[in-house]
Amino acid sequence: MKAKYPLVALFAVSSLFLIACGSTQVEDVAVDEEKTENVASDEVKDDTSPAKDFSESNALLLEKVEKARKGAIDADAPKYYAARFEEATKKHDDLKAKIAHDKSTDYSAEAEDLIRLYDSLSNASIAQLLKSKIPELNPADIDANALKTAEDALAAYDSMGADASSSDLYDQSKIALDSYRKLVEKGFKAMAGRERKAALDAKKNAESVKAQVAKKTKESYKSASNTFKKADGSYSAGNIEQAYIGYKSSKESFTEMYEIVKKDREETEARLAAAREKVAAAEQTAAAADSEAPLNEKIAGIEDEDAVLLETDKFANPDDSISDVESGDVAKKAEQMADEAIASENSASNASSTIDAK
């Protein structure tokens, strides 16, 4: 009977052990289920999170596209490349519509592609303008190889179809623009220098007829002088084409005002000559009448011969109104650059003549 009790005790301990183990397994299962629920909950949260908003970045990209478009318009792209510009406009309108109705998509790739297309139009259009100026250059200033590079690149750009990539279009347009710009700037440097000297001569001619104080031209004189100064600034900074345009404009203005004042002076001189003739005729008539019936007494209303009827007019010195455009560091630098460019062109022309003679 005594042996039964140890067995009962052992059985009881074993049961308690099994119960404890079973409790642990239950707890582990509960923890695993909780983890699973948390993961499922996180997945649900991810699925319901809001889409990313690209509206602000897309709006900034659209501003860059608009800027590129304006550059193309300023370069006369609608004139030189009407069909390609129209194609770019359609893409532009399409992009604007997408950005307006879809905030969740990043349109940076499309925007950058359109910017390159507009930039290519701008480059090619400016290249066309510079190409038209080549005949104005001194042949000695034209590098045949550089000219061929420019012409080939522009021709390649012109021949590309609607399926051409914006990158390829941009690359060819950039080569054309850079090549033509180098050609024109080299030739225009001397041309601008000569135009500067011509403008100064025209200014001095205008001043010789007092255009700086003449009623009709004094404001034009100030404006032309300012244009000349700005051209000097452009020339000194290396913006040769802009300088050429400025010098040419001021030269034409000074020449025009010289002609205006000269014509007015000629007409005034003619009127004064006619008036002097009338006065001389009147004096002769008066002298004849006086000899026949001289007046020996003072008559009211007739002043003495030596009477001062009017105060002497005091005019300002016209030379004080002359605009000084030849002083200052900028003017001196422009003058030196012009002299060097002209000397270089003359040297190249002489060398070319010598080779041709041989």
Short mmCIF file of C-alpha atoms in Angstrom, two decimals:
data_model
loop_
_atom_site.label_atom_id
_atom_site.label_comp_id
_atom_site.label_asym_id
_atom_site.label_seq_id
_atom_site.Cartn_x
_atom_site.Cartn_y
_atom_site.Cartn_z
CA MET A 1 0.00 0.00 0.00
CA LYS A 2 2.85 2.29 0.73
CA ALA A 3 4.30 1.90 -2.77
CA LYS A 4 1.21 3.46 -4.37
CA TYR A 5 1.82 6.88 -2.90
CA PRO A 6 5.14 7.58 -4.63
CA LEU A 7 3.49 6.61 -7.94
CA VAL A 8 0.59 8.94 -7.31
CA ALA A 9 2.97 11.73 -6.41
CA LEU A 10 5.02 11.11 -9.55
CA PHE A 11 1.88 11.12 -11.67
CA ALA A 12 0.78 14.38 -10.12
CA VAL A 13 4.11 16.05 -10.76
CA SER A 14 4.13 14.83 -14.35
CA SER A 15 0.66 16.19 -14.91
CA LEU A 16 1.62 19.55 -13.56
CA PHE A 17 4.68 19.59 -15.83
CA LEU A 18 2.58 18.79 -18.89
CA ILE A 19 0.06 21.43 -17.98
CA ALA A 20 2.85 23.98 -17.61
CA CYS A 21 4.29 23.08 -20.99
CA GLY A 22 0.91 23.27 -22.59
CA SER A 23 0.38 26.72 -21.12
CA THR A 24 3.67 27.89 -22.57
CA GLN A 25 2.72 26.64 -26.04
CA VAL A 26 -0.60 28.44 -25.78
CA GLU A 27 1.13 31.64 -24.82
CA ASP A 28 3.57 31.28 -27.75
CA VAL A 29 0.71 30.74 -30.15
CA ALA A 30 -1.02 33.81 -28.76
CA VAL A 31 2.13 35.91 -29.26
CA ASP A 32 2.54 34.61 -32.82
CA GLU A 33 -1.05 35.44 -33.61
CA GLU A 34 -0.59 38.95 -32.21
CA LYS A 35 2.49 39.48 -34.36
CA THR A 36 0.61 38.24 -37.43
CA GLU A 37 -2.24 40.63 -36.67
CA ASN A 38 0.23 43.53 -36.33
CA VAL A 39 1.91 42.69 -39.65
CA ALA A 40 -1.47 42.43 -41.33
CA SER A 41 -2.43 45.73 -39.78
CA ASP A 42 0.77 47.39 -41.10
CA GLU A 43 0.08 46.02 -44.58
CA VAL A 44 -3.40 47.49 -44.48
CA LYS A 45 -1.97 50.84 -43.45
CA ASP A 46 0.54 50.79 -46.35
CA ASP A 47 -2.22 49.99 -48.82
CA THR A 48 -4.29 52.93 -47.67
CA SER A 49 -1.42 55.54 -47.44
CA PRO A 50 -1.92 58.62 -49.72
CA ALA A 51 -0.08 58.81 -53.11
CA LYS A 52 2.93 61.09 -53.41
CA ASP A 53 2.16 64.62 -54.63
CA PHE A 54 4.44 65.91 -57.46
CA SER A 55 2.39 69.04 -58.19
CA GLU A 56 4.98 71.47 -56.79
CA SER A 57 8.00 69.96 -58.56
CA ASN A 58 6.01 69.61 -61.80
CA ALA A 59 4.98 73.27 -61.58
CA LEU A 60 8.63 74.32 -61.28
CA LEU A 61 9.52 72.17 -64.28
CA LEU A 62 6.72 73.76 -66.27
CA GLU A 63 8.19 77.20 -65.49
CA LYS A 64 11.52 76.06 -66.96
CA VAL A 65 9.71 74.82 -70.05
CA GLU A 66 7.97 78.20 -70.43
CA LYS A 67 11.33 79.96 -70.15
CA ALA A 68 12.84 77.73 -72.84
CA ARG A 69 9.82 78.39 -75.06
CA LYS A 70 10.23 82.15 -74.66
CA GLY A 71 13.88 81.83 -75.62
CA ALA A 72 12.90 80.02 -78.80
CA ILE A 73 10.31 82.67 -79.65
CA ASP A 74 12.82 85.49 -79.02
CA ALA A 75 15.21 83.74 -81.40
CA ASP A 76 12.51 83.76 -84.11
CA ALA A 77 12.02 79.98 -84.09
CA PRO A 78 8.42 80.33 -85.38
CA LYS A 79 9.92 82.08 -88.40
CA TYR A 80 12.84 79.74 -89.12
CA TYR A 81 11.30 76.44 -87.98
CA ALA A 82 7.52 76.82 -88.05
CA ALA A 83 6.68 73.09 -88.28
CA ARG A 84 9.08 72.00 -85.54
CA PHE A 85 7.98 74.83 -83.28
CA GLU A 86 4.35 73.80 -83.80
CA GLU A 87 5.29 70.24 -82.87
CA ALA A 88 6.92 71.50 -79.67
CA THR A 89 3.82 73.57 -78.90
CA LYS A 90 1.57 70.48 -79.14
CA LYS A 91 3.85 68.58 -76.77
CA HIS A 92 3.85 71.57 -74.47
CA ASP A 93 0.06 71.76 -74.38
CA ASP A 94 -0.14 68.03 -73.74
CA LEU A 95 2.31 68.26 -70.84
CA LYS A 96 0.42 71.17 -69.29
CA ALA A 97 -2.83 69.17 -69.43
CA LYS A 98 -1.20 66.14 -67.78
CA ILE A 99 0.33 68.18 -64.99
CA ALA A 100 -2.96 69.97 -64.35
CA HIS A 101 -4.94 66.73 -63.94
CA ASP A 102 -2.38 64.34 -62.46
CA LYS A 103 -0.50 65.27 -59.29
CA SER A 104 0.75 61.76 -58.53
CA THR A 105 3.13 61.43 -61.51
CA ASP A 106 6.62 62.87 -61.85
CA TYR A 107 6.82 64.47 -65.33
CA SER A 108 10.46 65.53 -65.08
CA ALA A 109 11.55 63.30 -67.98
CA GLU A 110 8.96 64.76 -70.37
CA ALA A 111 9.69 68.30 -69.21
CA GLU A 112 13.46 67.95 -69.68
CA ASP A 113 12.89 66.46 -73.12
CA LEU A 114 10.72 69.43 -74.12
CA ILE A 115 13.24 71.92 -72.73
CA ARG A 116 15.96 70.38 -74.93
CA LEU A 117 13.64 70.60 -77.94
CA TYR A 118 12.94 74.30 -77.33
CA ASP A 119 16.64 74.97 -76.70
CA SER A 120 17.52 73.25 -79.97
CA LEU A 121 15.06 75.52 -81.78
CA SER A 122 16.60 78.57 -80.14
CA ASN A 123 20.15 77.49 -81.02
CA ALA A 124 19.31 76.63 -84.63
CA SER A 125 17.38 79.87 -85.18
CA ILE A 126 20.25 82.01 -83.89
CA ALA A 127 22.60 79.97 -86.06
CA GLN A 128 20.42 80.83 -89.07
CA LEU A 129 20.66 84.53 -88.20
CA LEU A 130 24.44 84.38 -87.85
CA LYS A 131 24.69 82.43 -91.09
CA SER A 132 22.98 85.32 -92.90
CA LYS A 133 25.74 87.66 -91.70
CA ILE A 134 28.62 85.63 -93.14
CA PRO A 135 28.50 87.45 -96.52
CA GLU A 136 29.09 90.74 -94.68
CA LEU A 137 32.41 89.53 -93.27
CA ASN A 138 35.83 90.12 -94.72
CA PRO A 139 36.83 86.89 -96.55
CA ALA A 140 40.16 86.97 -94.72
CA ASP A 141 38.31 86.48 -91.44
CA ILE A 142 36.46 83.33 -92.53
CA ASP A 143 37.95 79.94 -91.56
CA ALA A 144 36.86 77.51 -94.28
CA ASN A 145 36.98 74.45 -91.99
CA ALA A 146 34.98 76.18 -89.26
CA LEU A 147 32.44 77.32 -91.84
CA LYS A 148 32.04 73.75 -93.13
CA THR A 149 31.52 72.45 -89.60
CA ALA A 150 28.82 75.06 -89.00
CA GLU A 151 27.07 74.40 -92.31
CA ASP A 152 27.13 70.60 -91.89
CA ALA A 153 25.72 70.75 -88.37
CA LEU A 154 22.92 73.10 -89.35
CA ALA A 155 22.10 71.00 -92.40
CA ALA A 156 21.95 67.88 -90.20
CA TYR A 157 19.58 69.62 -87.83
CA ASP A 158 17.36 70.80 -90.67
CA SER A 159 17.16 67.29 -92.16
CA MET A 160 16.07 65.55 -88.94
CA GLY A 161 12.50 64.32 -88.97
CA ALA A 162 9.76 64.42 -86.37
CA ASP A 163 11.01 61.13 -84.88
CA ALA A 164 14.44 62.60 -84.01
CA SER A 165 15.27 62.69 -80.32
CA SER A 166 15.48 66.05 -78.60
CA SER A 167 19.02 65.18 -77.46
CA ASP A 168 20.23 64.62 -81.04
CA LEU A 169 18.51 67.82 -82.18
CA TYR A 170 20.08 69.78 -79.36
CA ASP A 171 23.59 68.40 -80.03
CA GLN A 172 23.55 69.37 -83.72
CA SER A 173 22.03 72.79 -83.03
CA LYS A 174 24.68 73.52 -80.41
CA ILE A 175 27.52 72.62 -82.79
CA ALA A 176 26.01 74.87 -85.47
CA LEU A 177 25.49 77.78 -83.09
CA ASP A 178 28.95 77.62 -81.54
CA SER A 179 30.64 77.34 -84.93
CA TYR A 180 28.75 80.22 -86.53
CA ARG A 181 29.19 82.36 -83.43
CA LYS A 182 32.96 81.93 -83.51
CA LEU A 183 33.05 82.79 -87.20
CA VAL A 184 30.88 85.87 -86.85
CA GLU A 185 32.47 87.16 -83.67
CA LYS A 186 35.92 87.00 -85.20
CA GLY A 187 34.80 88.91 -88.29
CA PHE A 188 32.47 91.23 -86.43
CA LYS A 189 35.17 92.32 -84.04
CA ALA A 190 36.91 94.26 -86.80
CA MET A 191 33.60 95.31 -88.39
CA ALA A 192 32.41 96.65 -85.05
CA GLY A 193 35.71 98.46 -84.62
CA ARG A 194 35.31 100.18 -87.96
CA GLU A 195 31.69 101.00 -87.16
CA ARG A 196 32.86 102.59 -83.91
CA LYS A 197 35.19 104.92 -85.78
CA ALA A 198 32.44 105.75 -88.27
CA ALA A 199 30.06 106.58 -85.40
CA LEU A 200 32.62 108.92 -83.84
CA ASP A 201 33.09 110.70 -87.18
CA ALA A 202 29.32 111.05 -87.57
CA LYS A 203 29.10 112.45 -84.02
CA LYS A 204 31.72 115.09 -84.77
CA ASN A 205 29.88 116.06 -87.96
CA ALA A 206 26.67 116.49 -85.99
CA GLU A 207 28.47 118.63 -83.43
CA SER A 208 29.91 120.80 -86.19
CA VAL A 209 26.41 122.07 -86.98
CA LYS A 210 25.55 122.34 -83.25
CA ALA A 211 23.12 119.40 -83.30
CA GLN A 212 23.69 118.99 -79.56
CA VAL A 213 21.77 122.23 -78.89
CA ALA A 214 19.43 122.42 -81.88
CA LYS A 215 15.78 122.20 -80.85
CA LYS A 216 14.97 119.35 -83.22
CA THR A 217 17.97 117.19 -82.45
CA LYS A 218 19.29 117.82 -78.94
CA GLU A 219 17.33 114.91 -77.43
CA SER A 220 18.33 112.62 -80.29
CA TYR A 221 21.93 113.65 -79.72
CA LYS A 222 21.76 112.59 -76.06
CA SER A 223 20.14 109.30 -76.98
CA ALA A 224 22.69 108.50 -79.69
CA SER A 225 25.54 109.33 -77.30
CA ASN A 226 24.12 106.94 -74.71
CA THR A 227 23.71 104.24 -77.35
CA PHE A 228 27.36 104.66 -78.28
CA LYS A 229 28.44 104.33 -74.63
CA LYS A 230 26.40 101.15 -74.22
CA ALA A 231 27.98 99.77 -77.39
CA ASP A 232 31.42 100.45 -75.88
CA GLY A 233 30.34 98.48 -72.82
CA SER A 234 29.21 95.56 -74.96
CA TYR A 235 32.39 95.66 -77.05
CA SER A 236 34.62 95.67 -73.96
CA ALA A 237 32.65 92.74 -72.48
CA GLY A 238 33.06 90.67 -75.65
CA ASN A 239 29.47 90.98 -76.87
CA ILE A 240 30.68 91.97 -80.30
CA GLU A 241 27.47 91.57 -82.27
CA GLN A 242 25.51 93.73 -79.83
CA ALA A 243 28.28 96.33 -79.94
CA TYR A 244 28.17 96.39 -83.74
CA ILE A 245 24.42 96.98 -83.65
CA GLY A 246 24.85 99.81 -81.12
CA TYR A 247 27.63 101.56 -83.04
CA LYS A 248 25.68 101.27 -86.27
CA SER A 249 22.55 102.71 -84.64
CA SER A 250 24.40 105.67 -83.12
CA LYS A 251 26.20 106.36 -86.40
CA GLU A 252 22.93 106.46 -88.30
CA SER A 253 21.35 108.74 -85.68
CA PHE A 254 24.25 111.20 -85.72
CA THR A 255 24.23 111.22 -89.52
CA GLU A 256 20.49 111.86 -89.61
CA MET A 257 20.62 114.75 -87.14
CA TYR A 258 23.53 116.29 -89.06
CA GLU A 259 21.40 116.29 -92.20
CA ILE A 260 18.40 117.75 -90.34
CA VAL A 261 20.33 120.63 -88.79
CA LYS A 262 22.28 121.26 -91.97
CA LYS A 263 19.05 121.53 -93.97
CA ASP A 264 17.49 123.85 -91.38
CA ARG A 265 20.55 126.07 -91.40
CA GLU A 266 20.56 126.25 -95.17
CA GLU A 267 16.89 127.25 -95.17
CA THR A 268 17.51 129.82 -92.45
CA GLU A 269 20.46 131.26 -94.35
CA ALA A 270 18.28 131.55 -97.45
CA ARG A 271 15.59 133.41 -95.49
CA LEU A 272 18.17 135.72 -93.92
CA ALA A 273 19.70 136.45 -97.32
CA ALA A 274 16.28 137.38 -98.69
CA ALA A 275 15.64 139.56 -95.64
CA ARG A 276 19.00 141.30 -96.05
CA GLU A 277 18.17 142.05 -99.65
CA LYS A 278 14.87 143.63 -98.59
CA VAL A 279 16.60 145.66 -95.90
CA ALA A 280 19.21 146.84 -98.38
CA ALA A 281 16.50 147.87 -100.84
CA ALA A 282 14.62 149.72 -98.10
CA GLU A 283 17.79 151.49 -97.02
CA GLN A 284 18.43 152.62 -100.57
CA THR A 285 14.86 153.96 -100.81
CA ALA A 286 15.20 155.73 -97.47
CA ALA A 287 18.56 157.21 -98.45
CA ALA A 288 17.10 158.54 -101.67
CA ALA A 289 14.15 160.07 -99.83
CA ASP A 290 16.43 161.59 -97.19
CA SER A 291 18.58 163.21 -99.80
CA GLU A 292 15.54 164.80 -101.35
CA ALA A 293 13.81 165.82 -98.11
CA PRO A 294 16.11 165.38 -95.09
CA LEU A 295 14.63 165.35 -91.57
CA ASN A 296 16.36 167.92 -89.37
CA GLU A 297 14.18 167.58 -86.29
CA LYS A 298 13.35 164.66 -83.94
CA ILE A 299 10.11 162.89 -84.68
CA ALA A 300 8.17 160.93 -82.09
CA GLY A 301 8.39 157.17 -82.58
CA ILE A 302 11.75 157.23 -84.32
CA GLU A 303 14.72 156.34 -82.10
CA ASP A 304 18.14 157.83 -82.33
CA GLU A 305 20.57 156.09 -84.64
CA ASP A 306 22.77 154.85 -81.77
CA ALA A 307 19.91 153.83 -79.43
CA VAL A 308 20.00 150.31 -77.85
CA LEU A 309 16.64 148.78 -78.64
CA LEU A 310 17.16 145.29 -77.14
CA GLU A 311 19.41 143.78 -74.50
CA THR A 312 22.23 141.70 -76.00
CA ASP A 313 21.36 137.98 -76.02
CA LYS A 314 23.74 135.83 -74.04
CA PHE A 315 23.80 132.27 -75.39
CA ALA A 316 25.40 129.30 -73.63
CA ASN A 317 28.47 127.87 -75.28
CA PRO A 318 27.28 124.94 -77.49
CA ASP A 319 30.53 123.12 -76.82
CA ASP A 320 29.52 122.76 -73.19
CA SER A 321 26.66 120.49 -74.32
CA ILE A 322 28.90 118.02 -76.14
CA SER A 323 28.68 114.50 -74.71
CA ASP A 324 32.10 113.04 -73.95
CA VAL A 325 32.07 109.42 -75.10
CA GLU A 326 35.80 108.92 -75.48
CA SER A 327 36.94 109.24 -71.86
CA GLY A 328 36.93 106.56 -69.20
CA ASP A 329 38.31 103.04 -68.88
CA VAL A 330 35.54 101.38 -70.89
CA ALA A 331 35.94 103.76 -73.83
CA LYS A 332 39.72 103.38 -73.80
CA LYS A 333 39.48 99.59 -73.73
CA ALA A 334 36.96 99.61 -76.59
CA GLU A 335 39.20 101.92 -78.61
CA GLN A 336 42.21 99.65 -78.08
CA MET A 337 40.23 96.53 -78.98
CA ALA A 338 38.95 98.22 -82.14
CA ASP A 339 42.42 99.29 -83.22
CA GLU A 340 43.85 95.81 -82.64
CA ALA A 341 40.99 94.07 -84.47
CA ILE A 342 41.28 96.37 -87.47
CA ALA A 343 45.06 95.95 -87.57
CA SER A 344 44.67 92.16 -87.37
CA GLU A 345 42.14 92.15 -90.19
CA ASN A 346 44.35 94.37 -92.35
CA SER A 347 47.30 92.05 -91.71
CA ALA A 348 45.25 88.98 -92.67
CA SER A 349 43.99 90.71 -95.81
CA ASN A 350 47.51 91.66 -96.83
CA ALA A 351 48.75 88.13 -96.25
CA SER A 352 45.89 86.73 -98.32
CA SER A 353 46.64 89.15 -101.15
CA THR A 354 50.29 88.13 -101.12
CA ILE A 355 49.39 84.43 -101.35
CA ASP A 356 46.94 85.08 -104.19
CA ALA A 357 49.59 87.07 -106.04
CA LYS A 358 52.02 84.16 -105.83
#
